[in-house]
Amino acid sequence: MNIELINVQKCYGDKCVLEIEALNLDKQQIYGVVGENGAGKSTLLKLIAGLEAPSSGTIAYDGESMSSAVIKRITYVSQTPYLLKRSVFENVAYPLKIRNMSPERCNEKVKNMLAMLQIESLAKRNAQMLSAGETQKVALARALVFEPDVLLLDEPTANIDQDTIELIESVLRNRHGMMTLHISHNRDQVERLCDTVIKLSGGRLVQAAMKGT
Amino acid sequence: MTYFSDSFKEAISLLTTFDQEVYGIILLSLFVSFSSTVIATVMGIPLGLTLGLRSFRGKGIVTRILYTMMSLPPVVVGLAVAIILSRRGALGSFRLLYTPAAMIIAQTVLVTPIVTGIVFNAAKAHGEGIKRVCRTLGGNAVDVIWLLIAELRVNLLIAVVTGFGRAVSEVGAVMIVGGNIKYHTRVMTTYIAMNNGMGNYAKALAMGLVLLGISFLVNTLLYQFGMEVRDEH
Ligand SMILES: Nc1ncnc2c1ncn2[C@@H]1O[C@H](COP(=O)(O)OP(=O)(O)OP(=O)(O)O)[C@@H](O)[C@H]1O
Ligand SMILES: [Mg+2]
């Protein structure tokens, strides 16, 4: 899915925290979203996810406006993910269940997903008792399991150890055909992982360029 | 002190030789309070969830009114309901005053704000997060409602149990709209108040123990449920 932002503004009262004249996001690319604290990175992702409506302007998804069909293909993993009060396995199964997937297929997919992120050992644990890093991994598994077209990640590796970061990066790189917007404060990571860097400052786009151009 | 322990002994013997009247009173109490709690739950849960999740003009004042209503004095509620149900009142033609139906109505007025308020607080604190998660995972409006109920289940149960506890233990409202009529509208609390007034402390105490027992039972169920949720998996 390609996404196009045109004259998008997000304001709270008089204060506009995000103003983007034009931004085209191409399917299949991995975007690194960078900028200082309060630059508007999370706001940008929430707007694209349809969690918040822009104060003005339009966001087009393959030329169409946000709809219930579109929202099913986009997912957003927040800076502080909320896991459901059930087991890790059930958390990852949830998006498949609401898509009415058969229990057998659902089980298989969840198992594969947990294996891919090397968190099989957590499957039966109560999701609300996990550490911060474990929580982020489960939230990522839950977002990837239904194969969204657009994956919005808000600092997904902030609490994660180096080995697991490499694992997650390779998982993301191997997902072809999925657009990923990845907020990160880690320059090296952006350099390693992303095709294009979107730099925000004070709510404005200061750069959106393919790496090396 | 011997006086109190004598009463206590008498209470125990009364409890073990329950007569029909006492059973009838306990059953009516449970029926009235259970009915009002069910009605209050059916209204309070959707109302609390909606108020907690929506932002609208005047939410602040609505919140304050709701909190005030959570601690409505039962006598005042009884009085208001009695006026409405009395012959010349707005609903006088239904002839409901001094019937169990009137008691259910009064307790419903008392309990609905309690259920609504507790659900409202839970929805305000956690509802938005739950709604967002459901949305970002592709859920529709119906999925959101089911997920809210599943995630807030402990809070909802606390709301219902608190409401029932309030209903079954209040005396002011049922006394005024029910009238404590023998075999008709006499419930545990009005029985206790009446026997206390007549100096039958043992009888009053015996019924008080039953009331405490019910309260203990209900809270045990709640506690068990809370533990289950915490320990599961
Ligand atoms: N609901 C809100 N009401 C008012 N201001 C808000 C609201 N949400 C966000 N803001 C403001 O918008 C600005 C951008 O916030 P945003 O969360 O997008 O920043 P960010 O780039 O993600 O920062 P960080 O790196 O700290 O996560 C901030 O100044 C924030 O205070
Ligand atoms: Mg942020």
Coordinates of C-alpha atoms and ligand atoms in Angstrom, one line a residue:
Chain A
M1 CA 0.0 0.0 0.0
N2 CA 1.3 3.5 -0.9
I3 CA 0.5 6.3 1.4
E4 CA 0.4 10.0 0.5
L5 CA 0.1 12.9 3.0
I6 CA -1.1 16.2 1.6
N7 CA -1.0 19.4 3.7
V8 CA -1.5 17.4 6.8
Q9 CA -1.7 19.4 10.1
K10 CA -2.2 18.2 13.6
C11 CA -3.0 20.9 16.1
Y12 CA -3.9 20.9 19.8
G13 CA -5.7 24.2 20.4
D14 CA -3.5 26.9 18.8
K15 CA -0.4 24.7 18.9
C16 CA 0.3 22.8 15.8
V17 CA 2.6 19.9 16.6
L18 CA 2.8 18.5 13.0
E19 CA 2.7 20.2 9.7
I20 CA 3.6 18.3 6.6
E21 CA 3.0 19.7 3.1
A22 CA 3.7 16.6 1.1
L23 CA 5.1 13.2 1.9
N24 CA 4.9 10.1 -0.3
L25 CA 5.5 6.8 1.3
D26 CA 6.2 3.9 -1.0
K27 CA 5.2 0.3 -0.2
Q28 CA 8.0 -2.1 0.4
Q29 CA 10.3 0.5 1.9
I30 CA 11.7 0.7 5.4
Y31 CA 11.6 4.3 6.6
G32 CA 13.5 5.5 9.6
V33 CA 11.7 8.4 11.4
V34 CA 14.1 10.5 13.3
G35 CA 14.0 13.8 15.2
E36 CA 14.3 15.3 18.7
N37 CA 11.9 14.6 21.5
G38 CA 8.6 16.2 20.8
A39 CA 9.4 16.6 17.1
G40 CA 6.1 14.9 16.2
K41 CA 7.3 11.4 15.3
S42 CA 4.7 9.5 17.3
T43 CA 2.0 12.0 16.1
L44 CA 2.9 11.2 12.5
L45 CA 2.6 7.5 13.1
K46 CA -0.7 7.8 14.9
L47 CA -2.2 9.9 12.1
I48 CA -1.1 7.3 9.5
A49 CA -2.5 4.5 11.7
G50 CA -5.8 6.3 11.8
L51 CA -5.7 6.4 15.6
E52 CA -6.0 10.2 15.4
A53 CA -7.6 12.4 12.7
P54 CA -5.6 15.2 11.2
S55 CA -6.8 18.7 12.0
S56 CA -6.7 19.4 8.3
G57 CA -5.3 17.9 5.1
T58 CA -5.7 14.4 3.8
I59 CA -3.9 11.1 4.0
A60 CA -4.6 8.8 1.1
Y61 CA -4.0 5.1 1.2
D62 CA -3.6 3.8 -2.4
G63 CA -5.5 6.9 -3.4
E64 CA -8.4 6.2 -1.0
S65 CA -9.3 7.7 2.4
M66 CA -9.1 5.8 5.7
S67 CA -11.8 3.0 5.9
S68 CA -12.5 -0.1 7.9
A69 CA -10.8 -2.1 5.1
V70 CA -7.7 0.1 5.2
I71 CA -7.4 0.0 9.0
K72 CA -7.2 -3.8 9.0
R73 CA -4.0 -3.6 6.9
I74 CA -2.1 -1.1 9.0
T75 CA -0.8 -1.6 12.5
Y76 CA 0.9 0.5 15.0
V77 CA 3.1 -0.7 17.9
S78 CA 3.2 2.0 20.5
Q79 CA 6.2 3.3 22.6
T80 CA 4.5 1.7 25.6
P81 CA 2.6 -1.3 24.2
Y82 CA -0.5 -2.6 26.0
L83 CA -0.7 -6.3 26.2
L84 CA -4.0 -8.0 26.9
K85 CA -4.7 -9.6 30.3
R86 CA -4.2 -13.1 28.9
S87 CA -1.3 -15.3 28.0
V88 CA 1.4 -14.3 25.5
F89 CA 0.1 -16.9 23.1
E90 CA -3.4 -15.5 23.3
N91 CA -2.1 -12.0 22.8
V92 CA -0.4 -13.0 19.6
A93 CA -3.5 -15.0 18.5
Y94 CA -5.9 -12.1 19.1
P95 CA -5.6 -10.3 15.7
L96 CA -6.1 -13.6 13.9
K97 CA -9.1 -14.5 16.0
I98 CA -10.9 -11.2 15.2
R99 CA -10.2 -12.1 11.5
N100 CA -12.1 -15.4 12.1
M101 CA -9.1 -17.5 11.3
S102 CA -9.6 -21.2 12.0
P103 CA -8.0 -22.4 15.3
E104 CA -5.6 -24.8 13.6
R105 CA -4.2 -22.2 11.2
C106 CA -4.1 -19.6 14.0
N107 CA -2.1 -22.0 16.3
E108 CA 0.3 -22.7 13.6
K109 CA 0.9 -19.0 12.7
V110 CA 1.3 -18.0 16.3
K111 CA 3.8 -20.7 16.9
N112 CA 5.8 -19.7 13.9
M113 CA 5.7 -16.1 14.9
L114 CA 6.9 -16.8 18.4
A115 CA 9.7 -19.0 17.1
M116 CA 10.8 -16.3 14.6
L117 CA 11.2 -13.8 17.4
Q118 CA 12.6 -16.5 19.7
I119 CA 10.0 -16.1 22.4
E120 CA 8.4 -19.5 22.4
S121 CA 9.4 -19.9 26.1
L122 CA 7.1 -17.0 27.0
A123 CA 4.0 -18.5 25.3
K124 CA 2.2 -19.6 28.4
R125 CA 3.2 -16.6 30.6
N126 CA 0.8 -13.9 31.7
A127 CA 1.5 -11.1 29.3
Q128 CA 1.1 -8.4 32.0
M129 CA 3.9 -9.8 34.1
L130 CA 6.6 -9.4 31.4
S131 CA 9.7 -7.2 31.4
A132 CA 9.7 -4.1 29.2
G133 CA 11.8 -5.8 26.5
E134 CA 9.7 -9.0 26.5
T135 CA 6.6 -6.8 26.3
Q136 CA 8.0 -5.1 23.2
K137 CA 8.9 -8.4 21.5
V138 CA 5.4 -9.8 22.2
A139 CA 3.8 -6.6 20.8
L140 CA 5.9 -6.9 17.7
A141 CA 4.9 -10.5 17.3
R142 CA 1.3 -9.6 17.7
A143 CA 1.7 -6.9 15.0
L144 CA 3.5 -9.0 12.5
V145 CA 1.4 -12.2 12.8
F146 CA -1.4 -11.0 10.6
E147 CA 1.0 -9.8 7.9
P148 CA 0.0 -6.1 7.7
D149 CA 0.8 -4.0 4.7
V150 CA 2.0 -1.2 6.8
L151 CA 3.9 -1.6 10.0
L152 CA 4.4 1.5 12.2
L153 CA 6.9 1.0 15.0
D154 CA 7.4 3.5 17.7
E155 CA 10.9 2.9 19.2
P156 CA 10.4 -0.9 19.1
T157 CA 14.0 -1.6 20.3
A158 CA 14.3 0.9 23.1
N159 CA 14.5 -1.8 25.8
I160 CA 15.9 -4.6 23.8
D161 CA 19.4 -6.3 24.0
Q162 CA 21.8 -6.1 21.2
D163 CA 21.4 -9.7 20.0
T164 CA 17.6 -9.4 19.8
I165 CA 17.9 -6.0 18.0
E166 CA 19.8 -7.8 15.3
L167 CA 17.2 -10.5 15.2
I168 CA 14.4 -8.0 14.9
E169 CA 16.2 -6.1 12.2
S170 CA 16.7 -9.2 10.1
V171 CA 13.0 -10.1 10.6
L172 CA 12.0 -6.7 9.4
R173 CA 14.3 -6.8 6.4
N174 CA 13.0 -10.1 5.3
R175 CA 9.4 -8.9 5.2
H176 CA 9.1 -8.1 1.5
G177 CA 6.1 -6.1 0.3
M178 CA 5.5 -4.5 3.7
M179 CA 6.1 -0.8 4.4
T180 CA 7.7 -0.1 7.7
L181 CA 8.0 3.2 9.4
H182 CA 10.4 2.9 12.3
I183 CA 11.0 5.6 14.8
S184 CA 14.5 5.4 16.2
H185 CA 16.9 7.5 18.2
N186 CA 19.7 5.2 17.2
R187 CA 21.6 6.6 14.2
D188 CA 23.5 3.3 13.5
Q189 CA 20.3 1.4 13.5
V190 CA 18.7 3.8 11.0
E191 CA 21.8 3.6 8.9
R192 CA 21.7 -0.2 8.9
L193 CA 18.0 -0.9 8.5
C194 CA 16.3 1.9 6.6
D195 CA 16.0 2.7 3.0
T196 CA 14.9 6.3 3.6
V197 CA 15.2 8.7 6.4
I198 CA 12.4 10.9 7.4
K199 CA 13.7 13.7 9.6
L200 CA 11.2 15.8 11.6
S201 CA 12.0 18.9 13.7
G202 CA 9.5 21.0 15.5
G203 CA 6.7 19.3 13.7
R204 CA 8.1 20.0 10.2
L205 CA 9.6 17.7 7.7
V206 CA 13.3 18.7 7.3
Q207 CA 14.4 15.7 5.2
A208 CA 13.0 12.8 3.4
A209 CA 15.6 11.2 1.3
M210 CA 16.9 7.8 0.2
K211 CA 20.0 6.9 2.0
G212 CA 23.1 8.1 0.3
T213 CA 21.4 10.7 -1.8
Chain B
M1 CA -21.3 -8.1 78.3
T2 CA -23.2 -11.2 79.3
Y3 CA -26.1 -9.5 77.8
F4 CA -24.4 -9.4 74.4
S5 CA -23.2 -13.0 74.6
D6 CA -26.7 -14.2 75.6
S7 CA -28.1 -12.4 72.5
F8 CA -25.4 -14.0 70.5
K9 CA -26.4 -17.5 71.7
E10 CA -30.0 -16.8 71.0
A11 CA -29.0 -15.6 67.5
I12 CA -27.2 -18.8 66.9
S13 CA -30.2 -20.9 68.0
L14 CA -32.5 -18.7 65.8
L15 CA -30.2 -19.3 62.9
T16 CA -30.3 -23.1 63.3
T17 CA -34.1 -23.2 63.7
F18 CA -35.1 -21.0 60.9
D19 CA -38.8 -20.6 60.5
Q20 CA -40.7 -19.8 57.3
E21 CA -41.0 -16.1 58.0
V22 CA -37.2 -15.6 58.4
Y23 CA -36.5 -17.6 55.2
G24 CA -39.1 -15.5 53.4
I25 CA -37.4 -12.3 54.5
I26 CA -34.0 -13.5 53.4
L27 CA -35.2 -14.6 50.0
L28 CA -37.2 -11.4 49.4
S29 CA -34.1 -9.4 50.3
L30 CA -31.9 -11.3 47.9
F31 CA -34.6 -11.2 45.2
V32 CA -35.1 -7.4 45.5
S33 CA -31.4 -6.6 45.7
F34 CA -30.4 -9.0 43.0
S35 CA -33.1 -7.6 40.6
S36 CA -32.1 -4.0 41.2
T37 CA -28.4 -4.9 40.7
V38 CA -29.2 -6.7 37.4
I39 CA -31.1 -3.7 36.1
A40 CA -28.4 -1.3 37.4
T41 CA -25.7 -3.4 35.7
V42 CA -27.6 -3.5 32.4
M43 CA -27.8 0.3 32.4
G44 CA -24.6 1.2 34.3
I45 CA -22.0 -0.8 32.3
P46 CA -22.8 0.6 28.9
L47 CA -23.3 4.1 30.4
G48 CA -20.0 3.9 32.3
L49 CA -18.1 2.7 29.3
T50 CA -19.5 5.3 27.1
L51 CA -19.0 8.2 29.5
G52 CA -15.5 7.0 30.2
L53 CA -14.4 6.7 26.6
R54 CA -16.2 9.6 24.9
S55 CA -15.1 13.2 25.2
F56 CA -17.9 15.6 25.1
R57 CA -18.8 19.1 26.3
G58 CA -19.9 19.2 29.9
K59 CA -18.0 15.9 30.8
G60 CA -16.6 17.6 33.9
I61 CA -20.0 18.5 35.3
V62 CA -21.5 15.1 34.4
T63 CA -18.6 13.5 36.3
R64 CA -19.2 15.5 39.4
I65 CA -23.0 14.8 39.3
L66 CA -22.2 11.1 38.9
Y67 CA -19.8 11.0 41.8
T68 CA -22.4 12.9 44.0
M69 CA -25.0 10.3 43.0
M70 CA -22.7 7.5 44.0
S71 CA -23.3 8.5 47.6
L72 CA -27.0 9.4 47.5
P73 CA -28.6 9.0 50.9
P74 CA -31.0 6.0 50.7
V75 CA -33.6 7.8 52.7
V76 CA -33.7 10.6 50.1
V77 CA -33.9 8.2 47.3
G78 CA -36.7 6.4 49.1
L79 CA -38.6 9.6 49.7
A80 CA -38.3 10.7 46.0
V81 CA -39.4 7.3 44.7
A82 CA -42.3 7.2 47.2
I83 CA -43.5 10.6 46.1
I84 CA -43.4 9.6 42.4
L85 CA -45.2 6.3 43.2
S86 CA -47.7 7.7 45.6
R87 CA -51.4 7.9 44.4
R88 CA -51.0 11.5 43.3
G89 CA -47.5 11.0 41.9
A90 CA -46.4 10.8 38.3
L91 CA -46.5 6.9 38.4
G92 CA -49.3 6.7 41.0
S93 CA -51.7 4.9 38.7
F94 CA -49.5 1.8 38.7
R95 CA -50.2 1.3 42.5
L96 CA -46.6 0.3 43.1
L97 CA -46.0 1.9 46.5
Y98 CA -45.4 -0.7 49.3
T99 CA -44.7 -3.5 46.9
P100 CA -41.4 -5.3 46.2
A101 CA -41.5 -3.6 42.7
A102 CA -41.2 -0.2 44.4
M103 CA -38.3 -1.5 46.5
I104 CA -36.5 -2.7 43.3
I105 CA -37.1 0.7 41.7
A106 CA -35.6 2.6 44.7
Q107 CA -32.6 0.3 44.9
T108 CA -32.0 0.6 41.2
V109 CA -31.9 4.4 41.5
L110 CA -29.4 3.9 44.3
V111 CA -27.2 1.3 42.7
T112 CA -27.1 2.5 39.0
P113 CA -24.8 5.5 39.8
I114 CA -22.5 3.2 41.8
V115 CA -22.1 0.7 39.0
T116 CA -21.8 3.5 36.4
G117 CA -19.2 5.4 38.5
I118 CA -16.9 2.4 39.0
V119 CA -17.1 1.4 35.4
F120 CA -16.6 5.0 34.3
N121 CA -13.4 5.3 36.4
A122 CA -12.0 2.0 34.9
A123 CA -12.9 3.0 31.4
K124 CA -11.4 6.5 31.8
A125 CA -8.1 5.0 33.1
H126 CA -7.7 2.0 30.7
G127 CA -10.4 2.2 28.1
E128 CA -8.6 4.4 25.6
G129 CA -5.5 2.2 25.6
I130 CA -7.7 -1.0 25.1
K131 CA -9.6 0.7 22.3
R132 CA -6.4 1.7 20.5
V133 CA -4.9 -1.8 20.7
C134 CA -8.1 -3.3 19.3
R135 CA -8.1 -0.7 16.5
T136 CA -4.5 -1.1 15.6
L137 CA -4.9 -4.9 15.4
G138 CA -7.8 -4.5 13.0
G139 CA -10.8 -4.7 15.3
N140 CA -14.1 -3.1 14.5
A141 CA -16.5 -1.4 16.9
V142 CA -18.0 -4.7 18.0
D143 CA -14.6 -6.2 18.7
V144 CA -13.7 -3.0 20.7
I145 CA -16.8 -3.6 23.0
W146 CA -16.0 -7.2 23.6
L147 CA -12.3 -6.5 24.3
L148 CA -13.3 -3.7 26.8
I149 CA -15.5 -6.1 28.6
A150 CA -12.8 -8.8 28.7
E151 CA -10.0 -6.5 29.8
L152 CA -12.1 -4.7 32.4
R153 CA -13.8 -7.8 33.7
V154 CA -12.4 -7.5 37.2
N155 CA -13.5 -3.9 37.4
L156 CA -16.9 -4.7 36.1
L157 CA -17.3 -7.5 38.7
I158 CA -16.2 -5.1 41.4
A159 CA -18.8 -2.6 40.2
V160 CA -21.6 -5.2 40.3
V161 CA -20.6 -6.7 43.7
T162 CA -20.2 -3.2 45.3
G163 CA -23.6 -2.3 43.9
F164 CA -25.2 -5.5 45.3
G165 CA -23.5 -4.9 48.7
R166 CA -25.0 -1.4 48.8
A167 CA -28.5 -2.6 47.8
V168 CA -28.7 -5.5 50.2
S169 CA -27.4 -3.5 53.2
E170 CA -29.4 -0.3 52.8
V171 CA -32.4 0.3 55.0
G172 CA -33.7 3.8 54.4
A173 CA -35.1 3.4 50.8
V174 CA -36.7 0.0 51.2
M175 CA -38.3 1.1 54.5
I176 CA -39.9 4.1 53.0
V177 CA -41.1 2.6 49.7
G178 CA -41.7 -0.9 51.0
G179 CA -43.2 -0.1 54.4
N180 CA -41.8 -3.2 56.1
I181 CA -45.1 -5.1 55.7
K182 CA -44.9 -8.6 57.1
Y183 CA -44.9 -11.4 54.5
H184 CA -44.9 -8.8 51.8
T185 CA -42.2 -6.2 51.8
R186 CA -40.2 -7.0 55.0
V187 CA -36.5 -7.5 54.1
M188 CA -33.4 -8.3 56.2
T189 CA -32.5 -4.7 57.0
T190 CA -36.0 -3.5 57.9
Y191 CA -36.4 -6.7 60.0
I192 CA -33.3 -5.7 61.9
A193 CA -34.3 -2.1 62.4
M194 CA -37.8 -3.2 63.6
N195 CA -36.6 -5.8 66.0
N196 CA -34.0 -3.4 67.3
G197 CA -36.8 -0.9 67.9
M198 CA -38.8 -3.5 69.8
G199 CA -35.9 -4.6 71.9
N200 CA -35.6 -8.0 70.3
Y201 CA -31.8 -7.7 70.1
A202 CA -31.2 -11.4 69.6
K203 CA -33.4 -11.6 66.5
A204 CA -31.9 -8.4 65.1
L205 CA -28.4 -9.8 65.7
A206 CA -29.3 -13.1 64.1
M207 CA -30.4 -11.4 60.9
G208 CA -27.4 -9.1 61.1
L209 CA -25.2 -12.2 61.1
V210 CA -27.0 -13.6 58.0
L211 CA -26.4 -10.3 56.3
L212 CA -22.7 -10.4 57.2
G213 CA -22.5 -14.0 56.0
I214 CA -24.0 -13.1 52.6
S215 CA -21.6 -10.2 52.3
F216 CA -18.7 -12.4 53.2
L217 CA -19.8 -15.0 50.6
V218 CA -20.1 -12.4 47.8
N219 CA -16.7 -10.9 48.6
T220 CA -15.1 -14.3 48.7
L221 CA -16.4 -15.0 45.2
L222 CA -15.0 -11.6 44.1
Y223 CA -11.6 -12.4 45.8
Q224 CA -11.5 -15.8 44.1
F225 CA -12.2 -14.3 40.8
G226 CA -9.5 -11.6 41.3
M227 CA -6.9 -14.3 42.2
E228 CA -7.8 -16.4 39.3
V229 CA -7.2 -13.5 36.9
R230 CA -3.9 -12.8 38.5
D231 CA -2.7 -16.4 38.6
E232 CA -3.9 -17.6 35.3
H233 CA -1.4 -19.1 32.9
Ligands
LIG1 N1 -2.9 15.1 23.3 C1 -2.0 16.1 23.2 N2 -2.3 17.4 23.6 C2 -1.4 18.4 23.5 N3 -0.1 18.2 23.0 C3 0.2 17.0 22.6 C4 -0.7 15.9 22.6 N4 -0.1 14.8 22.1 C5 1.2 15.2 21.8 N5 1.3 16.5 22.0 C6 2.5 17.3 21.8 O1 2.9 17.1 20.4 C7 4.3 17.2 20.3 C8 4.8 16.0 19.5 O2 4.6 14.8 20.3 P1 5.1 13.4 19.8 O3 4.6 12.4 20.7 O4 4.7 13.2 18.3 O5 6.7 13.6 19.9 P2 7.8 12.5 19.5 O6 8.5 13.1 18.3 O7 7.2 11.2 19.4 O8 8.7 12.6 20.8 P3 9.5 11.4 21.6 O9 10.8 11.3 20.9 O10 9.7 12.1 22.9 O11 8.7 10.2 21.6 C9 4.9 17.2 21.7 O12 5.3 18.6 22.0 C10 3.7 16.9 22.6 O13 3.8 17.5 23.8
MG2 MG 7.2 9.5 20.5

